């Protein structure tokens, strides 16, 4: 049994023991764990584990099914009809978005990034450079922690870790991305933007984006884009969302604000 398998077995034992102390056992986890080890050994060596239990699992069929669904079933995202219907509403006037990033060795260069974004998008708290939800019927007076996985989302990301990262990296190394729903080279938006594309990400959502190098010293895989559900593809709403990203990419600007001297770093 490998190191990871021992850790997993210890976790299973701890859960079973805790359940037994509270009068909720047995959970059937031990038998499921042993069956899983059997399958692993059969796949690797063609034989069963010597530690596997021959007893049938004490877990019920329904609970096993639920466990399987939770582990392997991808959630289904459905865009509300009222959101799809907003495609017919003229976009609100765009406004300039600005924020600062740090660049250069030891982040001694302060840079202002700016772009124009449709007023249909309202800024929200996010874990990347900039994020805004598509909320054409709302104003700025709303909870910026609001989150809805079925609402289209504008994003500027410095260091993606998914399909987009590898697509940009492959292009920068002379290759052509082969997993895109759409891919077009761009020659009229300056040296920082080379192409636009559309991909399905690992969650089954669609990302329409432009690669856009925000920094000079690192993170060349950054991008400007919008994320939306697959049921938006081919609808008037998709065109409206794509137009907003086109404008943001077309108006993207980067201005060095200050260079600091940091000799002791």
CSV table of C-alpha atoms in Angstrom, one decimal:
chain,number,residue,atom,x,y,z
A,1,UNK,CA,0.0,0.0,0.0
A,2,UNK,CA,1.5,3.4,-1.0
A,3,UNK,CA,1.9,6.4,1.2
A,4,UNK,CA,-1.2,8.1,-0.3
A,5,UNK,CA,-3.3,4.9,0.2
A,6,UNK,CA,-2.2,4.7,3.8
A,7,UNK,CA,-3.4,8.3,4.4
A,8,UNK,CA,-6.7,7.6,2.7
A,9,UNK,CA,-7.2,4.4,4.8
A,10,UNK,CA,-6.5,6.4,8.0
A,11,UNK,CA,-9.1,8.9,7.0
A,12,UNK,CA,-11.7,6.2,6.3
A,13,UNK,CA,-10.9,4.6,9.7
A,14,UNK,CA,-11.3,7.9,11.5
A,15,UNK,CA,-14.7,8.6,9.8
A,16,UNK,CA,-16.0,5.1,10.7
A,17,UNK,CA,-14.8,5.4,14.3
A,18,UNK,CA,-16.4,8.8,14.7
A,19,UNK,CA,-19.6,7.6,13.3
A,20,UNK,CA,-19.6,4.6,15.6
A,21,UNK,CA,-19.1,6.8,18.7
A,22,UNK,CA,-22.1,8.8,17.7
A,23,UNK,CA,-24.3,5.8,17.0
A,24,UNK,CA,-24.3,6.4,13.2
A,25,UNK,CA,-22.1,3.5,12.1
A,26,UNK,CA,-21.3,1.5,10.2
A,27,UNK,CA,-20.9,3.7,7.2
A,28,UNK,CA,-19.6,1.1,4.7
A,29,UNK,CA,-16.6,3.3,3.8
A,30,UNK,CA,-14.1,0.6,4.7
A,31,UNK,CA,-15.7,-1.9,2.3
A,32,UNK,CA,-15.8,0.7,-0.4
A,33,UNK,CA,-12.2,1.5,0.2
A,34,UNK,CA,-11.2,-2.1,0.0
A,35,UNK,CA,-13.1,-2.6,-3.2
A,36,UNK,CA,-11.4,0.4,-4.7
A,37,UNK,CA,-8.0,-1.0,-3.7
A,38,UNK,CA,-8.9,-4.3,-5.4
A,39,UNK,CA,-9.7,-2.4,-8.6
A,40,UNK,CA,-6.5,-0.5,-8.5
A,41,UNK,CA,-4.4,-3.6,-8.0
A,42,UNK,CA,-6.2,-5.4,-10.8
A,43,UNK,CA,-5.6,-2.6,-13.1
A,44,UNK,CA,-1.9,-2.4,-12.2
A,45,UNK,CA,-0.9,-6.0,-11.5
A,46,UNK,CA,-3.8,-8.1,-12.7
A,47,UNK,CA,-4.5,-9.4,-9.2
A,48,UNK,CA,-6.5,-8.5,-6.1
A,49,UNK,CA,-5.3,-6.8,-3.0
A,50,UNK,CA,-4.4,-9.2,-0.2
A,51,UNK,CA,-5.9,-6.8,2.3
A,52,UNK,CA,-9.3,-6.5,0.7
A,53,UNK,CA,-12.4,-7.6,2.5
A,54,UNK,CA,-14.6,-10.4,1.0
A,55,UNK,CA,-17.7,-9.1,2.8
A,56,UNK,CA,-20.3,-7.3,0.8
A,57,UNK,CA,-20.5,-3.6,1.4
A,58,UNK,CA,-22.8,-2.6,4.2
A,59,UNK,CA,-23.6,0.7,2.4
A,60,UNK,CA,-27.0,0.8,0.8
A,61,UNK,CA,-27.5,1.0,-3.0
A,62,UNK,CA,-29.0,4.4,-2.8
A,63,UNK,CA,-26.1,5.9,-0.8
A,64,UNK,CA,-23.5,4.4,-3.1
A,65,UNK,CA,-25.3,5.9,-6.0
A,66,UNK,CA,-25.3,9.3,-4.4
A,67,UNK,CA,-21.6,9.0,-3.7
A,68,UNK,CA,-20.9,8.1,-7.3
A,69,UNK,CA,-23.0,11.0,-8.6
A,70,UNK,CA,-21.3,13.5,-6.4
A,71,UNK,CA,-17.9,12.3,-7.5
A,72,UNK,CA,-18.4,12.1,-11.2
A,73,UNK,CA,-21.4,14.0,-12.4
A,74,UNK,CA,-20.6,17.5,-13.8
A,75,UNK,CA,-23.2,20.1,-12.7
A,76,UNK,CA,-25.6,21.4,-15.3
A,77,UNK,CA,-25.7,25.1,-15.8
A,78,UNK,CA,-28.8,26.7,-17.3
A,79,UNK,CA,-29.1,30.3,-18.2
A,80,UNK,CA,-32.5,31.8,-17.0
A,81,UNK,CA,-34.8,32.8,-19.8
A,82,UNK,CA,-35.0,36.4,-18.4
A,83,UNK,CA,-31.2,36.6,-18.8
A,84,UNK,CA,-31.4,35.4,-22.4
A,85,UNK,CA,-34.1,37.9,-23.1
A,86,UNK,CA,-31.9,40.8,-22.2
A,87,UNK,CA,-30.1,40.4,-25.5
A,88,UNK,CA,-32.8,42.6,-27.0
A,89,UNK,CA,-32.1,45.5,-24.6
A,90,UNK,CA,-29.6,48.0,-25.9
A,91,UNK,CA,-26.4,47.9,-24.0
A,92,UNK,CA,-25.8,50.6,-21.5
A,93,UNK,CA,-23.1,53.2,-22.3
A,94,UNK,CA,-19.6,52.0,-21.8
A,95,UNK,CA,-17.3,53.5,-19.1
A,96,UNK,CA,-13.6,53.4,-18.7
A,97,UNK,CA,-12.3,50.9,-16.2
A,98,UNK,CA,-8.9,51.5,-14.6
A,99,UNK,CA,-6.8,49.6,-12.1
A,100,UNK,CA,-3.1,49.2,-11.2
A,101,UNK,CA,-0.8,46.2,-11.5
A,102,UNK,CA,2.8,45.7,-10.5
A,103,UNK,CA,5.4,44.6,-13.0
A,104,UNK,CA,9.1,44.2,-13.5
A,105,UNK,CA,11.7,42.5,-11.4
A,106,UNK,CA,10.7,42.7,-7.7
A,107,UNK,CA,7.5,44.4,-8.8
A,108,UNK,CA,9.2,47.8,-8.9
A,109,UNK,CA,7.1,49.1,-11.9
A,110,UNK,CA,3.6,50.4,-11.2
A,111,UNK,CA,1.4,50.2,-14.2
A,112,UNK,CA,-2.1,51.6,-14.9
A,113,UNK,CA,-4.3,49.3,-17.0
A,114,UNK,CA,-7.4,50.8,-18.6
A,115,UNK,CA,-10.2,49.7,-21.0
A,116,UNK,CA,-13.8,50.5,-21.9
A,117,UNK,CA,-16.5,48.1,-20.7
A,118,UNK,CA,-20.3,48.0,-21.4
A,119,UNK,CA,-22.4,49.4,-18.6
A,120,UNK,CA,-24.3,46.1,-18.6
A,121,UNK,CA,-21.5,44.6,-16.5
A,122,UNK,CA,-21.1,45.5,-12.8
A,123,UNK,CA,-17.8,45.0,-10.9
A,124,UNK,CA,-17.8,42.3,-8.3
A,125,UNK,CA,-15.2,41.0,-5.8
A,126,UNK,CA,-13.0,38.4,-7.5
A,127,UNK,CA,-9.7,36.5,-7.0
A,128,UNK,CA,-8.1,37.7,-10.2
A,129,UNK,CA,-7.3,41.1,-11.8
A,130,UNK,CA,-10.8,42.3,-12.6
A,131,UNK,CA,-14.3,40.8,-12.7
A,132,UNK,CA,-17.8,42.0,-13.5
A,133,UNK,CA,-21.1,40.2,-13.8
A,134,UNK,CA,-23.6,40.8,-16.6
A,135,UNK,CA,-26.4,42.5,-14.8
A,136,UNK,CA,-28.1,44.9,-17.4
A,137,UNK,CA,-31.1,45.4,-15.2
A,138,UNK,CA,-29.2,46.4,-12.1
A,139,UNK,CA,-27.4,49.6,-11.1
A,140,UNK,CA,-24.1,50.0,-9.1
A,141,UNK,CA,-26.0,49.9,-5.8
A,142,UNK,CA,-25.8,46.2,-5.2
A,143,UNK,CA,-23.9,43.7,-3.2
A,144,UNK,CA,-20.5,43.3,-4.9
A,145,UNK,CA,-20.1,39.9,-3.2
A,146,UNK,CA,-23.1,38.6,-5.3
A,147,UNK,CA,-22.4,35.5,-7.2
A,148,UNK,CA,-24.5,33.4,-9.6
A,149,UNK,CA,-22.9,30.6,-11.6
A,150,UNK,CA,-25.6,31.0,-14.3
A,151,UNK,CA,-24.9,34.6,-15.0
A,152,UNK,CA,-22.3,35.6,-17.7
A,153,UNK,CA,-19.1,37.0,-16.2
A,154,UNK,CA,-16.5,39.4,-17.7
A,155,UNK,CA,-12.9,38.7,-16.5
A,156,UNK,CA,-9.3,39.8,-16.8
A,157,UNK,CA,-7.0,37.2,-15.6
A,158,UNK,CA,-3.2,37.4,-15.3
A,159,UNK,CA,-2.3,33.7,-14.8
A,160,UNK,CA,-5.0,31.2,-15.9
A,161,UNK,CA,-4.4,27.6,-14.9
A,162,UNK,CA,-6.7,25.8,-17.3
A,163,UNK,CA,-7.3,25.3,-21.0
A,164,UNK,CA,-6.6,28.9,-21.8
A,165,UNK,CA,-3.2,28.9,-20.3
A,166,UNK,CA,-2.1,26.0,-22.4
A,167,UNK,CA,-3.7,27.4,-25.5
A,168,UNK,CA,-1.8,30.7,-25.1
A,169,UNK,CA,1.4,28.9,-24.2
A,170,UNK,CA,1.2,26.6,-27.3
A,171,UNK,CA,0.6,29.6,-29.6
A,172,UNK,CA,3.6,31.5,-28.1
A,173,UNK,CA,5.8,28.5,-28.8
A,174,UNK,CA,4.8,28.4,-32.5
A,175,UNK,CA,1.9,26.0,-32.3
A,176,UNK,CA,-1.7,26.3,-33.3
A,177,UNK,CA,-4.3,25.5,-30.6
A,178,UNK,CA,-6.3,22.4,-31.6
A,179,UNK,CA,-9.0,22.4,-28.8
A,180,UNK,CA,-10.8,25.6,-29.7
A,181,UNK,CA,-14.3,26.1,-30.8
A,182,UNK,CA,-13.1,29.2,-32.6
A,183,UNK,CA,-9.6,30.6,-33.2
A,184,UNK,CA,-8.7,33.7,-35.2
A,185,UNK,CA,-5.4,35.6,-35.3
A,186,UNK,CA,-5.5,39.3,-34.6
A,187,UNK,CA,-3.1,41.7,-36.3
A,188,UNK,CA,-4.6,45.2,-35.6
A,189,UNK,CA,-4.6,45.5,-31.8
A,190,UNK,CA,-0.9,46.0,-31.0
A,191,UNK,CA,1.8,43.7,-30.0
A,192,UNK,CA,0.1,42.6,-26.7
A,193,UNK,CA,-2.9,40.9,-28.4
A,194,UNK,CA,-2.3,38.2,-31.0
A,195,UNK,CA,-5.5,36.2,-31.2
A,196,UNK,CA,-9.1,35.7,-30.0
A,197,UNK,CA,-10.7,32.3,-29.4
A,198,UNK,CA,-13.6,30.4,-27.9
A,199,UNK,CA,-13.2,27.3,-25.8
A,200,UNK,CA,-15.2,25.1,-23.5
A,201,UNK,CA,-13.5,25.0,-20.1
A,202,UNK,CA,-13.3,22.1,-17.6
A,203,UNK,CA,-16.6,23.1,-16.1
A,204,UNK,CA,-18.5,22.8,-19.4
A,205,UNK,CA,-18.8,26.6,-19.7
A,206,UNK,CA,-17.8,28.7,-22.7
A,207,UNK,CA,-15.0,31.2,-22.6
A,208,UNK,CA,-14.7,33.8,-25.4
A,209,UNK,CA,-11.4,35.7,-24.9
A,210,UNK,CA,-8.4,37.6,-26.3
A,211,UNK,CA,-4.9,36.8,-25.2
A,212,UNK,CA,-3.5,40.0,-23.8
A,213,UNK,CA,-0.1,40.4,-22.1
A,214,UNK,CA,-0.7,42.7,-19.1
A,215,UNK,CA,2.8,42.4,-17.8
A,216,UNK,CA,6.2,42.8,-19.5
A,217,UNK,CA,8.2,40.6,-17.1
A,218,UNK,CA,5.9,37.6,-16.4
A,219,UNK,CA,2.5,36.0,-16.9
A,220,UNK,CA,2.4,36.2,-20.7
A,221,UNK,CA,-0.7,33.9,-20.6
A,222,UNK,CA,-3.1,36.6,-19.4
A,223,UNK,CA,-6.4,37.3,-21.2
A,224,UNK,CA,-9.5,39.4,-21.4
A,225,UNK,CA,-12.8,37.5,-21.9
A,226,UNK,CA,-16.3,36.5,-20.8
A,227,UNK,CA,-17.5,33.2,-19.4
A,228,UNK,CA,-21.1,32.0,-20.0
A,229,UNK,CA,-23.2,28.8,-20.1
A,230,UNK,CA,-23.1,26.5,-23.2
A,231,UNK,CA,-26.8,27.2,-23.8
A,232,UNK,CA,-25.9,30.8,-24.7
A,233,UNK,CA,-23.9,29.7,-27.8
A,234,UNK,CA,-25.6,30.9,-31.0
A,235,UNK,CA,-28.1,33.2,-29.3
A,236,UNK,CA,-28.3,37.0,-29.6
A,237,UNK,CA,-27.1,37.2,-26.1
A,238,UNK,CA,-23.8,35.6,-27.1
A,239,UNK,CA,-23.2,38.3,-29.7
A,240,UNK,CA,-23.9,41.0,-27.1
A,241,UNK,CA,-21.4,39.5,-24.7
A,242,UNK,CA,-18.8,39.0,-27.4
A,243,UNK,CA,-19.2,42.6,-28.6
A,244,UNK,CA,-18.5,43.8,-25.0
A,245,UNK,CA,-15.2,41.8,-25.0
A,246,UNK,CA,-14.3,43.1,-28.4
A,247,UNK,CA,-14.6,46.6,-27.2
A,248,UNK,CA,-12.6,46.0,-24.0
A,249,UNK,CA,-9.8,44.4,-26.0
A,250,UNK,CA,-9.8,47.1,-28.7
A,251,UNK,CA,-9.6,49.9,-26.0
A,252,UNK,CA,-7.0,48.1,-23.8
A,253,UNK,CA,-4.2,50.5,-22.7
A,254,UNK,CA,-1.2,50.0,-20.4
A,255,UNK,CA,0.6,53.0,-18.9
A,256,UNK,CA,3.7,53.0,-16.6
A,257,UNK,CA,2.8,55.2,-13.6
A,258,UNK,CA,6.0,54.9,-11.5
A,259,UNK,CA,9.3,53.0,-11.4
A,260,UNK,CA,10.7,52.5,-7.9
A,261,UNK,CA,14.3,51.9,-7.1
A,262,UNK,CA,14.6,48.9,-4.8
A,263,UNK,CA,18.3,48.1,-4.5
A,264,UNK,CA,18.1,46.0,-1.4
A,265,UNK,CA,15.5,43.5,-2.7
